XYZ file of C-alpha atoms in Angstrom:
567
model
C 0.000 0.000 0.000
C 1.307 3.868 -0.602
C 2.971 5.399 2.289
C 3.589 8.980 1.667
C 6.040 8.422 5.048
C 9.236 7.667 2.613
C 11.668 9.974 2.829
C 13.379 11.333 -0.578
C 16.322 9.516 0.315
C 15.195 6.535 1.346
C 13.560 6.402 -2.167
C 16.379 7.142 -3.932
C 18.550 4.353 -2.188
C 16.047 2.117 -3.356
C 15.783 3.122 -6.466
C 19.478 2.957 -6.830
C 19.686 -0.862 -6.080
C 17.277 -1.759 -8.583
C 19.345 0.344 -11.865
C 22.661 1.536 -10.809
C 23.596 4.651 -9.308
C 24.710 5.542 -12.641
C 20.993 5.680 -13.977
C 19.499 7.667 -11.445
C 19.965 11.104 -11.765
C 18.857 13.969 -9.340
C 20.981 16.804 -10.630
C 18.245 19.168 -12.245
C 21.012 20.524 -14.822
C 22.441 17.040 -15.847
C 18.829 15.794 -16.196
C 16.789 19.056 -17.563
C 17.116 16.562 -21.300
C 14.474 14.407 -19.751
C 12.506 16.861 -17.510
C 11.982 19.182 -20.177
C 10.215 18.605 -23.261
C 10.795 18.640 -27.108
C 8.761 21.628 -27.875
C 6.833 22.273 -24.494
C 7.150 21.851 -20.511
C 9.298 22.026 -17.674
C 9.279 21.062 -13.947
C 11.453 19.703 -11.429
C 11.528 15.845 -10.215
C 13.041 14.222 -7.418
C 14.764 11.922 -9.924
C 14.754 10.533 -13.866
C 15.392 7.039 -13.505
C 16.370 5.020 -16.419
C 15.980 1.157 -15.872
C 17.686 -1.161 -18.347
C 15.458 -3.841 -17.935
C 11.400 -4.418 -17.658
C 12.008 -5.498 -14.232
C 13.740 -3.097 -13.350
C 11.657 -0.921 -14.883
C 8.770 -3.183 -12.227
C 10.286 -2.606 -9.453
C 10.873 1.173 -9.891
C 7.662 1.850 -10.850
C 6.422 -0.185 -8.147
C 8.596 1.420 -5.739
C 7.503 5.261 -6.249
C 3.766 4.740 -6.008
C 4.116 2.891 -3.215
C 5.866 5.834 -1.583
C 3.188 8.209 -2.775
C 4.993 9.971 -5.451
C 3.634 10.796 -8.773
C 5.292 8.914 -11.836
C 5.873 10.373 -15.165
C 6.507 7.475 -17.564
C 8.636 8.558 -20.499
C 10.053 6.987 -23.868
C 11.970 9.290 -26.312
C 10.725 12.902 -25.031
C 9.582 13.934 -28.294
C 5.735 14.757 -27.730
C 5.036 18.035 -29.347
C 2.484 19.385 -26.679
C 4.848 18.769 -23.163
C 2.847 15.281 -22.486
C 5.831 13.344 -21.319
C 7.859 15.712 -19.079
C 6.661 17.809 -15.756
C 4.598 20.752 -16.407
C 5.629 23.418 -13.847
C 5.906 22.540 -10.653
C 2.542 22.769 -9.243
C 2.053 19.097 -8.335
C 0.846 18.034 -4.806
C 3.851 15.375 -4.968
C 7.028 15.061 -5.662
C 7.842 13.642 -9.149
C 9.569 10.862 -10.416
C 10.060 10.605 -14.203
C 10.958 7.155 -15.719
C 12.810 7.025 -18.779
C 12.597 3.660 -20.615
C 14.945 4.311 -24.011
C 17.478 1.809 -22.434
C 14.774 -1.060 -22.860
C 15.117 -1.255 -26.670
C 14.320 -5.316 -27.977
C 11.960 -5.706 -30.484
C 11.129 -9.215 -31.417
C 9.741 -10.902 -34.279
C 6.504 -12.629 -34.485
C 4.672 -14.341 -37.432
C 7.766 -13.818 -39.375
C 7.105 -10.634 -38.919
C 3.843 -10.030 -39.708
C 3.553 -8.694 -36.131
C 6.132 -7.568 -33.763
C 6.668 -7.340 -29.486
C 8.030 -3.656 -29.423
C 10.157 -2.954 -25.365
C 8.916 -0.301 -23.613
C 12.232 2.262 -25.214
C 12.136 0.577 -28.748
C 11.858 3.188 -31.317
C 9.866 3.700 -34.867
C 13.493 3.721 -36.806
C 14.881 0.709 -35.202
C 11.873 -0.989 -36.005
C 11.746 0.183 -39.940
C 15.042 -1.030 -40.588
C 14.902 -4.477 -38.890
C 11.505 -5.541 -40.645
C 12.818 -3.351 -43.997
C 14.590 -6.567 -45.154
C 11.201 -8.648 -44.875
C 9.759 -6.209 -47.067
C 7.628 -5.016 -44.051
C 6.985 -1.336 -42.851
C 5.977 -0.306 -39.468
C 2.943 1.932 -39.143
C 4.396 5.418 -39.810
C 7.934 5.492 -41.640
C 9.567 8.819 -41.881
C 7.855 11.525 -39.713
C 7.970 10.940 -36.135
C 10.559 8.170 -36.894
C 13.350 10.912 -37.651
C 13.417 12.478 -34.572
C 13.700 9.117 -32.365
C 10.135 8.488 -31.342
C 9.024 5.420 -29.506
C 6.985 3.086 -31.223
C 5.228 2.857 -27.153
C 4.607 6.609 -26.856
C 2.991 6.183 -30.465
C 0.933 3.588 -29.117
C 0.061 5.309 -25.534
C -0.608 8.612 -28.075
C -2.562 7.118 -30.727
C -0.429 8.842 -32.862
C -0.966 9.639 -36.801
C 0.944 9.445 -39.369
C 1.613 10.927 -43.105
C 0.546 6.940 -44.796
C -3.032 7.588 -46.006
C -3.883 3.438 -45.940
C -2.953 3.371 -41.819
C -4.605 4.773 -39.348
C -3.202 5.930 -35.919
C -0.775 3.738 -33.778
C -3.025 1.532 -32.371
C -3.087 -1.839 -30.170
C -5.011 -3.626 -27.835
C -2.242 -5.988 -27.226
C 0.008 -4.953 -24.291
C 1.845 -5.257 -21.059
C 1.273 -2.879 -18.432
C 1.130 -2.151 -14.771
C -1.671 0.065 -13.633
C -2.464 1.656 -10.089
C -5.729 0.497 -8.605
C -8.624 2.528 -6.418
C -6.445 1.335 -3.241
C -3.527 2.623 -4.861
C -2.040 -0.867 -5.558
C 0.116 -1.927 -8.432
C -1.033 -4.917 -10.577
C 0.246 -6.242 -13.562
C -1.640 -6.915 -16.549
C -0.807 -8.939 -19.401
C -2.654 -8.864 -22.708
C -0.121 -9.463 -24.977
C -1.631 -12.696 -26.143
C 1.901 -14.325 -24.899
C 2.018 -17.160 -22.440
C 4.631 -16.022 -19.980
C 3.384 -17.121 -16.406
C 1.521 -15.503 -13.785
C 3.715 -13.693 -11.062
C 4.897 -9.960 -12.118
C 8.449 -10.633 -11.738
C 8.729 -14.151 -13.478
C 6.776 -12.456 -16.752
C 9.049 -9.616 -16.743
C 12.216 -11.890 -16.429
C 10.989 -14.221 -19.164
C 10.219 -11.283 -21.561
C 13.374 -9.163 -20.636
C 15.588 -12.420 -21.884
C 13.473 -13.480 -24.350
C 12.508 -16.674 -22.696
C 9.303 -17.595 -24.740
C 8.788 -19.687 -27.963
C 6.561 -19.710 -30.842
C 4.164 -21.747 -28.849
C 3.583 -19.866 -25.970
C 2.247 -16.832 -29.358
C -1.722 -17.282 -29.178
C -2.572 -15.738 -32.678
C -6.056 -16.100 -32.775
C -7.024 -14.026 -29.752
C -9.552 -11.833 -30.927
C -7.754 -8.895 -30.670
C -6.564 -6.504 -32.561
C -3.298 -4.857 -32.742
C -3.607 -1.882 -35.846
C -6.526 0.229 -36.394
C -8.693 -1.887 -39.803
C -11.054 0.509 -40.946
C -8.757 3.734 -41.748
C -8.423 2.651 -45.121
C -12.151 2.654 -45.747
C -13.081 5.913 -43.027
C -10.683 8.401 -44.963
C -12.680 7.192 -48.255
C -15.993 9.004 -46.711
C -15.516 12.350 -48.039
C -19.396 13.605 -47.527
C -18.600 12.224 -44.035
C -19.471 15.636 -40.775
C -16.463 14.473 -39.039
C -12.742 13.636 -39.106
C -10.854 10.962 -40.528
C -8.619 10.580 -37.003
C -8.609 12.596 -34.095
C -6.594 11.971 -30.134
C -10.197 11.828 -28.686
C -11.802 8.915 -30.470
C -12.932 6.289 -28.314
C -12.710 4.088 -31.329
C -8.986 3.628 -30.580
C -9.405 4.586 -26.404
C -8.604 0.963 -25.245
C -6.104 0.328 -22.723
C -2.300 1.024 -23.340
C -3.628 2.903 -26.555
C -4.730 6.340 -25.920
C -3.230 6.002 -21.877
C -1.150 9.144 -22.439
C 1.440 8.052 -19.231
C -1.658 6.867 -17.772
C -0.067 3.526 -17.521
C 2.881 2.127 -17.158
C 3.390 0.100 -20.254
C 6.375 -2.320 -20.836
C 5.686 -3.467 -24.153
C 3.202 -3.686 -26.768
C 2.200 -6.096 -29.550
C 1.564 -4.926 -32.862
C 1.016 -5.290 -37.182
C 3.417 -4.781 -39.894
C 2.445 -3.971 -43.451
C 3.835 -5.197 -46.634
C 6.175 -2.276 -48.409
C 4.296 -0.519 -50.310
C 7.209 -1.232 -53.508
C 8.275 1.217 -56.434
C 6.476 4.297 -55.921
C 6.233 7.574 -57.565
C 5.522 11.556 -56.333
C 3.672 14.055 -58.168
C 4.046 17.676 -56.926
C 1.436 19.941 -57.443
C 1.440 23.738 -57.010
C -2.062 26.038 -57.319
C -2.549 29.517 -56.264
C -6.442 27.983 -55.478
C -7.539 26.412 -52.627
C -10.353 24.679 -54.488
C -8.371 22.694 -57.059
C -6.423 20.871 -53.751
C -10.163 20.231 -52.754
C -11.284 19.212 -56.092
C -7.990 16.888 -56.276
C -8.797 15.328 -52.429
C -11.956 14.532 -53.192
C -11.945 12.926 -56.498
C -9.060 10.764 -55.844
C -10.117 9.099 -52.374
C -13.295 8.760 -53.859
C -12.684 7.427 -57.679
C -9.019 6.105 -57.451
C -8.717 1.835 -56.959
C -5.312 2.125 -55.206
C -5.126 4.685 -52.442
C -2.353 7.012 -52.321
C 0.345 6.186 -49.887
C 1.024 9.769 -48.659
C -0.432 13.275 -49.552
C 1.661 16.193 -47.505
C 0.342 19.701 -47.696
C 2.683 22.669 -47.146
C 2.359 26.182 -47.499
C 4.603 28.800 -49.147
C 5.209 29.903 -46.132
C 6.540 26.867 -44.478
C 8.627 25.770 -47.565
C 10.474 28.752 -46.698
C 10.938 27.856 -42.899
C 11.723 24.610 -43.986
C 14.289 25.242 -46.062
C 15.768 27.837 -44.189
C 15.549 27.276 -40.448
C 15.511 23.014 -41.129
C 18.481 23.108 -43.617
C 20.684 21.028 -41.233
C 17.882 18.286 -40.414
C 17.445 17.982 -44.008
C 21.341 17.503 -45.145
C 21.652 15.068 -41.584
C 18.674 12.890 -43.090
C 20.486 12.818 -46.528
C 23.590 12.278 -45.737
C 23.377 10.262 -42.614
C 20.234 8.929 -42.669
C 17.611 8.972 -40.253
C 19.107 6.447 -37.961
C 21.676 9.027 -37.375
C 18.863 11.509 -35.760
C 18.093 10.772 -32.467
C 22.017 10.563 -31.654
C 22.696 13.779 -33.101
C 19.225 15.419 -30.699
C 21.351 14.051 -27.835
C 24.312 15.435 -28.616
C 22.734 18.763 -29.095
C 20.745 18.470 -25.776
C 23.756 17.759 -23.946
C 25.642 20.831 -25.854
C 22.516 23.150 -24.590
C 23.301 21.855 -20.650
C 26.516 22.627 -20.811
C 25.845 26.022 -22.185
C 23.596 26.613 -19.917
C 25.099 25.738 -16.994
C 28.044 28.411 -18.590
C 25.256 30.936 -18.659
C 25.942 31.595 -22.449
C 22.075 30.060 -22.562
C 20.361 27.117 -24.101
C 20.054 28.356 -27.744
C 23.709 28.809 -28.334
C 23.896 25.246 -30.591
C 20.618 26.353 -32.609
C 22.796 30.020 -33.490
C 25.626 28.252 -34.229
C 23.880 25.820 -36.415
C 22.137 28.823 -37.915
C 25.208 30.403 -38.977
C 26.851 27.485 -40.646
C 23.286 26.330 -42.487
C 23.806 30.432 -43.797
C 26.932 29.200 -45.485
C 26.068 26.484 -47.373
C 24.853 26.383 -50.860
C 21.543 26.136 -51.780
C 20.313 22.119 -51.232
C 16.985 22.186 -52.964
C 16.009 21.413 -56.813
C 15.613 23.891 -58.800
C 11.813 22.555 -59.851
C 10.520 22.707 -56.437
C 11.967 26.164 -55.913
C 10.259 27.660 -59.116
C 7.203 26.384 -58.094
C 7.465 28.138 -54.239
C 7.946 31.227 -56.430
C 4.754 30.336 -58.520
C 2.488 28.893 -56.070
C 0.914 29.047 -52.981
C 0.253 25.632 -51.778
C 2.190 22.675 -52.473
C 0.844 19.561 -52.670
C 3.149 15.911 -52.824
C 1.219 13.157 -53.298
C 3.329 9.861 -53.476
C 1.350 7.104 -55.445
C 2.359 3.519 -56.294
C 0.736 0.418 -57.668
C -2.237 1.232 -60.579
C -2.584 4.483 -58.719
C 0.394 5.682 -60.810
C -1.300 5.763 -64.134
C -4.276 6.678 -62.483
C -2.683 9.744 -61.009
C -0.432 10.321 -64.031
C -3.791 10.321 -66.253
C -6.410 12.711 -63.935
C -3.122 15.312 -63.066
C -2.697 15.655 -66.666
C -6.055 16.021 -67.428
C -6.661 19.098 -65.544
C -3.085 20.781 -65.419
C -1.813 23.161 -66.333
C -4.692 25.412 -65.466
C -4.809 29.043 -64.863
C -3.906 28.695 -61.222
C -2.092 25.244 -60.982
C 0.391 23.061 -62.291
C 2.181 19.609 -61.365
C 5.452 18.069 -62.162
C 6.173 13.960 -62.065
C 9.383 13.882 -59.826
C 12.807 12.118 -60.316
C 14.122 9.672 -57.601
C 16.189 12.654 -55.832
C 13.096 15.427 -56.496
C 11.036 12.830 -54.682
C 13.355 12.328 -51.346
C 14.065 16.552 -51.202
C 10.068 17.330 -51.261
C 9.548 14.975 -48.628
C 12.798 15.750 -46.575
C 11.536 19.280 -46.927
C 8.371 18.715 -45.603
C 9.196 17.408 -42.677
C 12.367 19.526 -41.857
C 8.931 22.038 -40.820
C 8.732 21.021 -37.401
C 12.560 21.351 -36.620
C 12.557 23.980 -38.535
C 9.854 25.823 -36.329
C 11.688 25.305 -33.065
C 15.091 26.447 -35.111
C 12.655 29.447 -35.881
C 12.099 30.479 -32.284
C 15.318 30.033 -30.774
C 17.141 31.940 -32.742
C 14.414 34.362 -33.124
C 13.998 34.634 -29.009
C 14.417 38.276 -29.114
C 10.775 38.636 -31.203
C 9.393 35.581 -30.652
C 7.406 34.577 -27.211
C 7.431 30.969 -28.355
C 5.068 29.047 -31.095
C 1.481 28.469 -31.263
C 1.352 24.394 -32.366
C -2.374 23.831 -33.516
C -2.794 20.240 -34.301
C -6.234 19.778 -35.900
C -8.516 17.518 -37.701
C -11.291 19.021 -40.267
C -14.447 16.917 -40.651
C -13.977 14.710 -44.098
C -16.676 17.079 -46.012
C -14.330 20.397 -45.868
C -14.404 22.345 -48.746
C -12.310 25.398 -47.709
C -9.434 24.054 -45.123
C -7.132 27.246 -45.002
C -6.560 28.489 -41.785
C -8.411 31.335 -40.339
C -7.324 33.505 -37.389
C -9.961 35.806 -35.213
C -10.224 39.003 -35.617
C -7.527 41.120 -33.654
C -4.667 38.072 -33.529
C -3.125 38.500 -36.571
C -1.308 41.542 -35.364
C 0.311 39.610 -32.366
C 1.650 36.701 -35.383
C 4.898 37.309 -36.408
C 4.739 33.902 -38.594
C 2.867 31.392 -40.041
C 4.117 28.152 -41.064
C 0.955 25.638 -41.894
C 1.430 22.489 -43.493
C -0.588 19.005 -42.479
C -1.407 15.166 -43.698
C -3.860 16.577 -46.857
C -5.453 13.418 -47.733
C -6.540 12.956 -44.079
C -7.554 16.404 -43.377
C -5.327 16.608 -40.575
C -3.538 20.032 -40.491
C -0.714 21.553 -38.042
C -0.704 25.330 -38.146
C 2.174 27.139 -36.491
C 1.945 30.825 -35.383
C 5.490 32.538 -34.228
C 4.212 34.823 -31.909
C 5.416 38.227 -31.326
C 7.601 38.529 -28.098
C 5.608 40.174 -25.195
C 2.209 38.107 -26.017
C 0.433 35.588 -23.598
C 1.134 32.882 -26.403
C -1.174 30.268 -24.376
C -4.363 33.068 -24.220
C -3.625 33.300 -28.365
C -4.042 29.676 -28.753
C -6.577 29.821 -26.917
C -8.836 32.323 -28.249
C -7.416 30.178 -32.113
C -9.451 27.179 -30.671
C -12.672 28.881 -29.434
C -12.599 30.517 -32.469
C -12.241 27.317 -34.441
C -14.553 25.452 -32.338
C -18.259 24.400 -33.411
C -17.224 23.701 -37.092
C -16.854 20.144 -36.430
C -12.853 20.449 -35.714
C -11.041 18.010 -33.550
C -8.359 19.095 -31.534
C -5.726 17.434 -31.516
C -5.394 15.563 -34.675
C -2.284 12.934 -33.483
C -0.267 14.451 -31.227
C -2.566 14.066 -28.046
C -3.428 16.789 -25.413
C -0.319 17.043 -23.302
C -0.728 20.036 -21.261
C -1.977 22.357 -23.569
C -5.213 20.974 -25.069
C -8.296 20.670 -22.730
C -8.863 16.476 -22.492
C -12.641 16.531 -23.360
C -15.170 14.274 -21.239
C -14.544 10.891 -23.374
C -10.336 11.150 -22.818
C -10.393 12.168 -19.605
C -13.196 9.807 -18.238
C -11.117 7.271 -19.929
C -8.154 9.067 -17.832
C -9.877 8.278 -14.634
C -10.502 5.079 -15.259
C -7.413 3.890 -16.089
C -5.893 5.932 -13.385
C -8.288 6.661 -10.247
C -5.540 8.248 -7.466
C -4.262 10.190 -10.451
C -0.529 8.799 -9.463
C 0.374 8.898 -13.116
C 1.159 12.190 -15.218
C -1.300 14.078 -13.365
C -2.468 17.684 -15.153
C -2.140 16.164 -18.463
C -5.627 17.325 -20.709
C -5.669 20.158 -18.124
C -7.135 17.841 -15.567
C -6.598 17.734 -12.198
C -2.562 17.521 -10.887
C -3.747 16.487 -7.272
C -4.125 13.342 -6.095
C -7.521 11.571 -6.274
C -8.315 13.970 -8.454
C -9.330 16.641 -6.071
């Protein structure tokens, strides 16, 4: 049972002899790359632990709630909305945050038709080690370049840019939960024979000790999301294609949100999609990206694979302000991301601690992307000059002709055109458009003298939108100093950056941007969940409580309560 009684200390010793003093760190400026997040959040914790095991990862967990603290579980500490790290330090209790990116196994299953994914496994290692089976995981690219876990997708229910998939999604998993009483039980759905005492499972899992046999296949569960495919199809349909706060995909470890504490998680693979193609399409007019949606997810056989929307605007940020994510993911691969985050993280502590500030690697970076030549082709470029919005639309199968035949029926036209993309066009469109993001944050850190910080709207339009551009309410616009909107087209999902000028209460502007939005039949968020700055509305955070009654477990997170039971 909890006993608040534990001292700090005494915790800490324990903690200790279950990972290594090594692994348990209590410095707040050797572990401010954990407690603070990607884009969003900051607060101090007693410690970041970082088990190397699931059982140690057990007994830690175990150990904390049991002394009445509040656990923040935590994979790669990429969430775009401060969902894995503290958020001020307004809690009731003291905070532990576990990190689990030491825990990293992924195992095969079905030949790997399905996959058991460790609590710190990521999206990229899990590409490339099904890549050779001609498999792909549910996103590829994406969230996959900057580290993610393929569990924080899972506990997320987060999207993706592939138009056949819908978000990560499982009902297969391993997790520990805190009870009413505030006890810890373990619960294992996984669908993998592997014993009945807590510490035995974990043991047997952590070395692998399971066969083919002890695999039930036919358990009635699912473990991907089966009717995306067929929902994003519905374009006459009042509401979105995928949205954080459908209870269609609310079940367990998926949609938990730290909620649980989740050591692993079964899931589908998908057959590579093969040879595939990009057309890039540039119109001045909103309505001939509408006209193109609807027609093709409504008349094509073969479904796209991607569609990525970017405006003018964030081609420019892009290619500015992400210059250096794009060259690392050309020239080093993606693999070579999450390594080079860390090393950058632990540049910013350092400079910090110096008190030359936490932005000096992002200047620096700056500077040298300033030097180097120009890195984009020469066709894209022309048509940033020319057009407005950007459309790539990556097609393979019998949906090549098909696309090759209806672009070229209606282009050019008096406000649009398309190109059909060589191999290296292809890569540096979609490199581009998802060098956005970094470039965003790049944006406001070296812009810190005018920029407060960024407005991140993550959104989902009902299927049936005609006119998806972004709108602001009257009076904002003046307090923007940027826009940089771009999104998953095909899906209707949209993420609209606003710089905001220095001096502004950024969090009232994005507020007053979702009242304003709200009533049209808008989700927010689209795929990167709540975190602390979206309102959890009644479904998610009733499904919150449930999952989570003493509200031990990243408490505040939807804007809920941070005290315990709720109060």
């Amino acid at each position: 049972m909890p006993t608040a009684s534990m001292s700090g200390d005494a915790l800490l010793a324990q903690l200790r002899s279950f990972v290594g003093d090594q692994h348990v760190h209590t410095d707040p400026r050797a572990n401010r790359r954990w407690r603070k997040g990607y884009r969003y959040g900051e607060g101090k914790v007693l410690a970041v632990v970082r088990p190397g095991t699931l059982l140690e990862q057990w007994r830690a967990f175990k150990a904390c709630i049991e002394a009445g603290r509040i656990v923040i579980m935590q994979g790669a500490n990429t969430g775009l909305n401060g969902g894995s790290t503290p958020f001020g330090d307004d809690y009731d209790r003291e905070v532990v945050l576990i990190n689990t990116m030491r825990i990293n196994r992924i195992d095969l299953l079905k030949g790997g038709e399905q996959v058991l994914a460790l609590a710190g496994s990521t999206l990229h290692a899990l590409e490339k080690l099904i890549r050779p089976l001609g498999r792909e995981p549910h996103s590829v690219i994406g969230s996959t370049t900057i580290g993610a876990s393929v569990v924080g997708g899972v506990c997320n229910n987060s999207g993706g840019a592939l138009i056949r998939r819908g978000p990560a999604f499982t009902q297969q998993a391993l997790y520990a939960s805190v009870g009413a009483d505030g006890t810890v039980s373990l619960v294992n759905h996984l669908g993998i024979e592997l014993g009945n005492d807590p510490e035995e499972i974990l043991s047997r899992l952590d070395t692998g000790r399971y066969s083919e046999a002890d695999v039930w296949h036919d358990t009635g569960k699912l473990a991907s999301d089966p009717d995306y495919s067929t929902l994003i199809r519905q374009v006459d349909a009042p509401s979105p294609a995928r949205f954080n706060n459908d209870p269609r995909l609310l079940h367990e470890a998926a949609g938990s949100a730290g909620k649980l504490c989740v050591f692993a998680v079964r899931l589908d693979t998908f057959p590579s999609s093969g040879p595939s193609r990009v057309f890039y399409i540039g119109s001045n007019d909103f309505m001939e990206l509408t006209t193109i949606r609807r027609h093709i997810l409504s008349s094509f056989k073969t479904l796209p694979v991607a569609g990525e929307y970017l405006h003018r605007d964030a081609y420019d940020i892009a290619e500015k302000y992400g210059k250096d994510l794009y060259l690392l993911i050309k020239h080093a691969g993606t693999e070579r991301i999450p390594t080079a985050f860390a090393l950058k993280s632990r540049f910013d502590a350092i400079t910090g601690r110096l008190g030359l500030g936490t932005n000096l690697s992002d200047k620096i970076l700056q500077v040298i992307n300033g030097l180097l030549p120009g890195h984009l082709p020469k066709r894209m470029n022309d048509f940033r000059d020319r057009f407005e919005h950007h459309l790539l639309l990556r097609v393979d199968g019998g949906g090549t002709e098909e696309a090759r035949a209806y672009l070229g029926s209606i282009f050019p036209s008096a406000s649009g055109d398309f190109f059909e993309a060589d191999d290296e066009e292809a890569l540096a469109a979609f490199r581009n458009r998802y060098a956005i993001g970094g470039g965003s944050v790049r944006y406001r850190a070296v812009h810190a003298d005018k920029v407060e910080n960024i407005v991140a709207l993550d959104l989902a339009l009902p299927r049936n939108t005609i006119d998806w551009r972004e709108t602001l309410p009257d009076g904002i616009e003046q307090y923007i100093e940027r826009r940089i909107p771009c999104g998953h087209f095909m899906c209707q999902v949209f993420h609209y950056d606003y710089a905001v000028k220095k001096g502004t209460d950024w969090l009232d502007i994005e507020h007053k941007i979702i009242a304003h939005l709200n009533g049209r039949g808008i989700e927010f968020p689209s795929e990167h969940n709540v975190g602390h700055l979206y309102t959890a509305k009644p479904v998610l955070a009733d499904f919150y409580r449930s999952l989570d009654p003493t509200n031990a477990m990243n408490p505040g997170i939807g804007q809920t309560s941070k005290l315990k039971d709720w109060a």
